[in-house]
Coordinates of C-alpha atoms in Angstrom, one line a residue:
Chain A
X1 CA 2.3 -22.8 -2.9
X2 CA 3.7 -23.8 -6.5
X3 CA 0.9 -21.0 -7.7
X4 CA 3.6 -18.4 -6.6
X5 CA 6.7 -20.0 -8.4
X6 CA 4.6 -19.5 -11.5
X7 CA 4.0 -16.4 -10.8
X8 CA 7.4 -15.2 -10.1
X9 CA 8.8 -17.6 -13.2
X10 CA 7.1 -15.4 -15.5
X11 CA 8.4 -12.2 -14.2
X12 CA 11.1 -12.7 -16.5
X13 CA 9.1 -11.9 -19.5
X14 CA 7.6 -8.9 -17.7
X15 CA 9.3 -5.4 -18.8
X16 CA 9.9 -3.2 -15.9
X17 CA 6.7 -0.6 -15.2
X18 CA 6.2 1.8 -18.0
X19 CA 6.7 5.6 -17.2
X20 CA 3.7 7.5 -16.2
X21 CA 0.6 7.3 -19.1
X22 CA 0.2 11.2 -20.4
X23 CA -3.3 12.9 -19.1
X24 CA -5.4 12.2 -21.5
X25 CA -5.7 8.3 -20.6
X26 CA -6.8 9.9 -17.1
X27 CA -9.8 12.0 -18.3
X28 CA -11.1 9.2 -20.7
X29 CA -11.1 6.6 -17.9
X30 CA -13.0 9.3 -15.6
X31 CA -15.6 9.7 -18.5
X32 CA -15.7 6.1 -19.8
X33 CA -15.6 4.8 -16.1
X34 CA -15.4 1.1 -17.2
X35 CA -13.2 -1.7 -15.7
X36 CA -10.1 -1.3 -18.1
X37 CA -7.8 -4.0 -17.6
X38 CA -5.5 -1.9 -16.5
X39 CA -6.6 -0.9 -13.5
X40 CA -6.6 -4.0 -12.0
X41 CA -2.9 -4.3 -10.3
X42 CA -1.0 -7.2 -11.6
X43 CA 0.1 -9.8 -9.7
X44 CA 3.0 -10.5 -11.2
X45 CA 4.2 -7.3 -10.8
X46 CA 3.2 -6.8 -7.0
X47 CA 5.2 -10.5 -6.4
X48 CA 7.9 -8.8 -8.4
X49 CA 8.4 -5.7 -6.3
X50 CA 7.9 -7.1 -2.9
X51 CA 9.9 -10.0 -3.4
X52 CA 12.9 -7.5 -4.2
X53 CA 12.2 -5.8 -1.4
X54 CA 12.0 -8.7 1.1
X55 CA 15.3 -10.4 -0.5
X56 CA 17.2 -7.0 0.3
X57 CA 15.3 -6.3 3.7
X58 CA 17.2 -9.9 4.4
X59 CA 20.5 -8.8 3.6
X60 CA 20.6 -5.3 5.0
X61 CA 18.1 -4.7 7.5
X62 CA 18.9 -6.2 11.2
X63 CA 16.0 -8.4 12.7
X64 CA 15.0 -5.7 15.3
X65 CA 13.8 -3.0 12.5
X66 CA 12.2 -5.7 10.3
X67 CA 8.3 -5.7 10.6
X68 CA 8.5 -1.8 10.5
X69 CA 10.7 -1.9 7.0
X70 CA 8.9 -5.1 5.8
X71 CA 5.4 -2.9 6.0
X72 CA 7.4 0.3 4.3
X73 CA 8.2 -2.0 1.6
X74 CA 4.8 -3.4 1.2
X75 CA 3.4 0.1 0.8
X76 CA 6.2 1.0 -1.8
X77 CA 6.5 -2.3 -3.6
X78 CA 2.7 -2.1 -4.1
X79 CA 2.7 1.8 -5.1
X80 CA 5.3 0.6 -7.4
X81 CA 3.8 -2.5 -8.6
X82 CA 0.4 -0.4 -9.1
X83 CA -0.4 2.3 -12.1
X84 CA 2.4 4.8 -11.9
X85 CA -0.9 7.7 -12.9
X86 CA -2.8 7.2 -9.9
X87 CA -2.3 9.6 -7.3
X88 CA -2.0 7.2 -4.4
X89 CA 0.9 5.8 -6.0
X90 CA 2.5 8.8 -6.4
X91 CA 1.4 10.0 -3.3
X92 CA 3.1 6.9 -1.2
X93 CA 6.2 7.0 -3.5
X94 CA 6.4 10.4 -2.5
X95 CA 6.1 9.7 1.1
X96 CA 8.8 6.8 0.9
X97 CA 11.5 9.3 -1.4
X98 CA 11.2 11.8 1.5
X99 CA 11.0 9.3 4.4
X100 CA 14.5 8.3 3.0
X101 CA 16.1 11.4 2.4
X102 CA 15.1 12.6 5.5
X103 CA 16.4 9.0 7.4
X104 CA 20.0 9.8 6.1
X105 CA 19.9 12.7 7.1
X106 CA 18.6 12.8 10.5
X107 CA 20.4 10.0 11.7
X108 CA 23.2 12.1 12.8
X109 CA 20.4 14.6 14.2
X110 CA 19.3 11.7 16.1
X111 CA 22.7 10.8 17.2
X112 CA 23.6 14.5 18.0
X113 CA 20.0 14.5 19.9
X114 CA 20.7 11.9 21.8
X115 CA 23.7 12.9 23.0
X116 CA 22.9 16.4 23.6
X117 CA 19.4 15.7 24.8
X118 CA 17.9 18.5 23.7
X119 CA 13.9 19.4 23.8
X120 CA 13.4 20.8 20.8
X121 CA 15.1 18.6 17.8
X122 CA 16.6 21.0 15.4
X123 CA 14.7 19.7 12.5
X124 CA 11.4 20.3 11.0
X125 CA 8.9 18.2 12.2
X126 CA 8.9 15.8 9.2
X127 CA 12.2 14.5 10.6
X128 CA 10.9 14.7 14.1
X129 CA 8.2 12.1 13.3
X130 CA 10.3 9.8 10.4
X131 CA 13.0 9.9 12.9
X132 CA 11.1 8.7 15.8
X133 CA 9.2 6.5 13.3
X134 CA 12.6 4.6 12.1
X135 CA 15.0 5.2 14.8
X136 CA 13.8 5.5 18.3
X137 CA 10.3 4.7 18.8
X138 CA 9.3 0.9 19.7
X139 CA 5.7 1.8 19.5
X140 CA 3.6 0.6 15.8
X141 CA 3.5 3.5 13.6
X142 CA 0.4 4.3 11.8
X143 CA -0.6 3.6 8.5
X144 CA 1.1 5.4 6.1
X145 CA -1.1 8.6 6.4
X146 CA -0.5 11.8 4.7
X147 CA -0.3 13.8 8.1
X148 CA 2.9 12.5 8.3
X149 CA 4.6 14.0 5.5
X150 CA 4.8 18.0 6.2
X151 CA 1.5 19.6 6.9
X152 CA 0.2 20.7 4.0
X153 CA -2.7 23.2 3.1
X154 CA -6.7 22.9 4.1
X155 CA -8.4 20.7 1.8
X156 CA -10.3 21.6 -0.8
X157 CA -13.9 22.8 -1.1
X158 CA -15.7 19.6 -2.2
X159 CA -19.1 18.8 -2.9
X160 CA -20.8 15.9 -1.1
X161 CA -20.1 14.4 2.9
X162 CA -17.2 16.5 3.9
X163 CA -16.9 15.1 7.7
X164 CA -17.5 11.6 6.3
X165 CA -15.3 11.6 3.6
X166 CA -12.7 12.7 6.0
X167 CA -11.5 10.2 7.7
X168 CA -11.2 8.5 4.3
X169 CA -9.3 11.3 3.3
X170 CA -7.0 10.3 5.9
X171 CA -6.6 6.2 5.2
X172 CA -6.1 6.8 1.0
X173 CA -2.2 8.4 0.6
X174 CA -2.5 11.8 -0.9
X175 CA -6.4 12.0 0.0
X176 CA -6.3 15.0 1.7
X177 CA -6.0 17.1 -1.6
X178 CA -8.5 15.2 -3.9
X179 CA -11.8 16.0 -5.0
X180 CA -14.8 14.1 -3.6
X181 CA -14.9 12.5 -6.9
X182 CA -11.4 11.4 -7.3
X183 CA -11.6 10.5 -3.6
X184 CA -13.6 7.6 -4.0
X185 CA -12.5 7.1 -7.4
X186 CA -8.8 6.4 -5.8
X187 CA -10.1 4.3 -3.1
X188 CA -11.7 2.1 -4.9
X189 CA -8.3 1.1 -6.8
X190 CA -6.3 1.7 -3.5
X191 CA -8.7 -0.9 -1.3
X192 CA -8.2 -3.3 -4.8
X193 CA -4.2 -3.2 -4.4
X194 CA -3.8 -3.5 -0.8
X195 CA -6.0 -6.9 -0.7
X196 CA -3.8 -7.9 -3.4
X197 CA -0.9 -7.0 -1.4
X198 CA -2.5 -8.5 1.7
X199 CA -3.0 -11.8 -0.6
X200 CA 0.8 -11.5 -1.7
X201 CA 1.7 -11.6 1.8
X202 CA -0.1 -14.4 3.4
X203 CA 0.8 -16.6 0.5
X204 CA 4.3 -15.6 1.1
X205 CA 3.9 -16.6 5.0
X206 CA 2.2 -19.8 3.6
X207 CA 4.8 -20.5 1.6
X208 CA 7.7 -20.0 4.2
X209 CA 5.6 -21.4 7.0
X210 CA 5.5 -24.7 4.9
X211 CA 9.1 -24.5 3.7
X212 CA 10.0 -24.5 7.6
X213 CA 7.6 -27.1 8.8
X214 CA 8.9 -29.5 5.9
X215 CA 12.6 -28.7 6.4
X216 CA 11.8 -29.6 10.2
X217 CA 10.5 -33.2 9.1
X218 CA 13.8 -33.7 6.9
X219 CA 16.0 -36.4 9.2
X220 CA 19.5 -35.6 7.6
X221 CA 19.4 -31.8 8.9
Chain B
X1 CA -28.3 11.4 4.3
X2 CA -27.0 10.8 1.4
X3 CA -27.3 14.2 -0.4
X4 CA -24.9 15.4 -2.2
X5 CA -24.1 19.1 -3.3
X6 CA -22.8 18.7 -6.4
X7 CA -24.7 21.2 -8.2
X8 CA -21.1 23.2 -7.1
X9 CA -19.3 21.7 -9.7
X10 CA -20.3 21.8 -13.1
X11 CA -18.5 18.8 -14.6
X12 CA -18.9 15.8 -12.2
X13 CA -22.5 14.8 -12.2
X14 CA -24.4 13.2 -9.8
X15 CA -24.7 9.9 -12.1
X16 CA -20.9 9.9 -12.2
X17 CA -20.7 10.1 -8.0
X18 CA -23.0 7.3 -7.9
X19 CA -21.6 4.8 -10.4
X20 CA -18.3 5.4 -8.7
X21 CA -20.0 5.1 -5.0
X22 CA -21.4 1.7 -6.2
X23 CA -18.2 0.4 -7.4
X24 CA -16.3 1.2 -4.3
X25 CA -19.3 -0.8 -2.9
X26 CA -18.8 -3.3 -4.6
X27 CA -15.3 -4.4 -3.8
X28 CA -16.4 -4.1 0.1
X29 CA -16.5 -8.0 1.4
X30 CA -20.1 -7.4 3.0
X31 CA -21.1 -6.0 -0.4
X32 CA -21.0 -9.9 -1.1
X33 CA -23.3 -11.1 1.9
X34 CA -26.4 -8.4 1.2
X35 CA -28.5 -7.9 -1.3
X36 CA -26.2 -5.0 -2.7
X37 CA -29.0 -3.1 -2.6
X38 CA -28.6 0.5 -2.6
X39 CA -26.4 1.4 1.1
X40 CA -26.5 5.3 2.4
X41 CA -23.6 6.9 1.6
X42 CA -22.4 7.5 5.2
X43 CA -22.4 3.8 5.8
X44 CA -20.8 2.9 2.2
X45 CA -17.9 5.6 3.3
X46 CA -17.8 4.1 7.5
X47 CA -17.1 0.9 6.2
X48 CA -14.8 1.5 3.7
X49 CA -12.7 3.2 6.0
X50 CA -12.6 0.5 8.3
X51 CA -12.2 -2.2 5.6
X52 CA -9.0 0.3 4.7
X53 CA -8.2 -0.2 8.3
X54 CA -8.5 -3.6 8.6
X55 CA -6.0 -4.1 5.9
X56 CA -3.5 -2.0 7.3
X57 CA -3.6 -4.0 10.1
X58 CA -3.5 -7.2 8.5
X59 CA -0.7 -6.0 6.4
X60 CA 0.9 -4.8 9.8
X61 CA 0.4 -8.4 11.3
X62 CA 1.9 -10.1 8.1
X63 CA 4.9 -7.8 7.9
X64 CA 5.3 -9.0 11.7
X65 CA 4.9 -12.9 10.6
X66 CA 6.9 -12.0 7.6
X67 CA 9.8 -10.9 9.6
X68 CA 10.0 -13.8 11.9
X69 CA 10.1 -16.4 9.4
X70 CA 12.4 -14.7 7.3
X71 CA 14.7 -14.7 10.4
X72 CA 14.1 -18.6 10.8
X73 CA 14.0 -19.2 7.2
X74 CA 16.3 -22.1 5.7
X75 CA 18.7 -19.8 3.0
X76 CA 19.6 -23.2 1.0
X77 CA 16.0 -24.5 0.6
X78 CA 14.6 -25.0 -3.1
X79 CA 12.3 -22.6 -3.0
X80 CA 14.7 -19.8 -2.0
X81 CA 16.9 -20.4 -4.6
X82 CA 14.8 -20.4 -7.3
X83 CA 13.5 -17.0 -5.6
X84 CA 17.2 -15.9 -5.3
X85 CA 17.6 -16.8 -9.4
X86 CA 14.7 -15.4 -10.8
X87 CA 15.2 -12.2 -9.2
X88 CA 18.7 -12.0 -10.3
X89 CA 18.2 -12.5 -13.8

């Protein structure tokens, strides 16, 4: 796959993700609603990000808690990678910066918990659920879904297919708030970025699934 | 049915909702076998949630693949090191 040392070669002329845009870029892409060339996520940036990620998963995580952080990472490298105005970005960036706090934190609960065995964990449920998510559980954890940061209020009123557009509400990060017409307008750039993402990552098992098969045909290893 | 009450809100028009629906159906991959013609909204909205789905899950199953071969991978290959230098300048 030389297509993705190209792509990583040129990272080093790419600056680091501007801050957030101010509003007004927001409204006049709602009104203009065409294909601006910035909405499409760039590669170069995803490949950025998630490489990071993965070369520092290597060196700190242990092999056990790997898929689980590998997928974390895929959701934040590509939040990252994406437009920092977008709501799902800031919605799953949101969900990671709490998910961590709430790691450090609880893994003394968790020890504590452990020993003690108590029912009733003496944390909110957010560190029930990240706890059991990181620590203890050995079953997959669902997508990450807003229900798992702390319960927040009903959604809003919105015009159009409330049951339908409900369990959309739940797939998209930060769905459960948005209008109907930010709803879709957020899917549509959420569904582009995670088939980049899922690209990203099956060239990357491409690439390292070939690496392995051709250092296994080298004679002098 | 797909009616929509968006005679509620004064500033998102129906046109809007639509142009937006058809781009979201656009990006679907069995956008690319039909006709495009124009989908109900229920089913444009079923099967972008299960296209969303699907994803997860393959990004699931590649975080899983991912993980093994990192585990396996050679650290001294050529392709890890110019990885290792281009993400350390």
């Amino acid at each position: 796959m030389a297509g993705k040392r190209t792509t990583t070669a040129r990272n080093q002329h790419q600056p680091p993700p501007s801050p957030p845009n101010p509003n007004p870029n927001r409204r006049r892409r709602a009104a203009a609603s065409d294909p601006a060339p910035d909405e499409r996520p760039s590669k170069r940036m995803l490949a950025f990000h998630f490489l990071r990620a993965l070369a520092r998963i290597h060196s700190t995580t242990p092999a056990p808690r790997r898929p689980r952080t590998i997928r974390r990472a895929a959701y934040s490298s590509m939040a990252r990678a994406a437009s920092p105005r977008r709501a799902w970005t800031q919605a799953l960036l949101r969900q990671a910066r709490a998910r961590r706090v709430v790691a450090r934190s609880s893994r003394r609960a968790v020890l504590l918990r452990r020993r003690v065995s108590a029912a009733a964990p003496p944390a909110p449920p957010l560190m029930l659920r990240a706890s059991s998510a990181g620590e203890t559980s050995s079953a997959p954890t669902p997508p990450p879904a807003p229900a798992a940061v702390a319960a927040r209020g009903p959604p809003p009123r919105q015009a159009g297919d409330p049951a339908r557009a409900d369990a959309l509400r739940r797939l998209v990060p930060g769905g459960a708030e948005m209008e109907y017409c930010s709803l879709l307008d957020e899917t549509a750039d959420y569904v582009r970025c995670l088939r980049e993402q899922v690209q990203l990552m099956q060239s990357l098992v491409d690439l390292f699934s070939a690496q392995r098969s051709s250092i296994a045909q080298q004679p002098n290893q | 049915m797909s009616s929509r009450r968006s005679s509620s809100r004064g500033n998102i028009s129906e046109d809007e909702i639509n142009e937006l629906i058809s781009k979201l159906q656009a990006l679907l991959p069995s956008s690319r076998r039909r006709g495009s013609g124009q989908a109900s909204t229920t089913k444009l909205l079923k099967e972008t949630c299960s296209y969303i789905k699907s994803l997860h899950r393959e990004v699931d199953d590649l975080s899983d693949r991912l993980s093994d071969l990192m585990s396996t991978m050679d650290h001294n290959s050529p392709g890890a090191e110019i990885i290792r230098s281009i993400l350390r300048s």
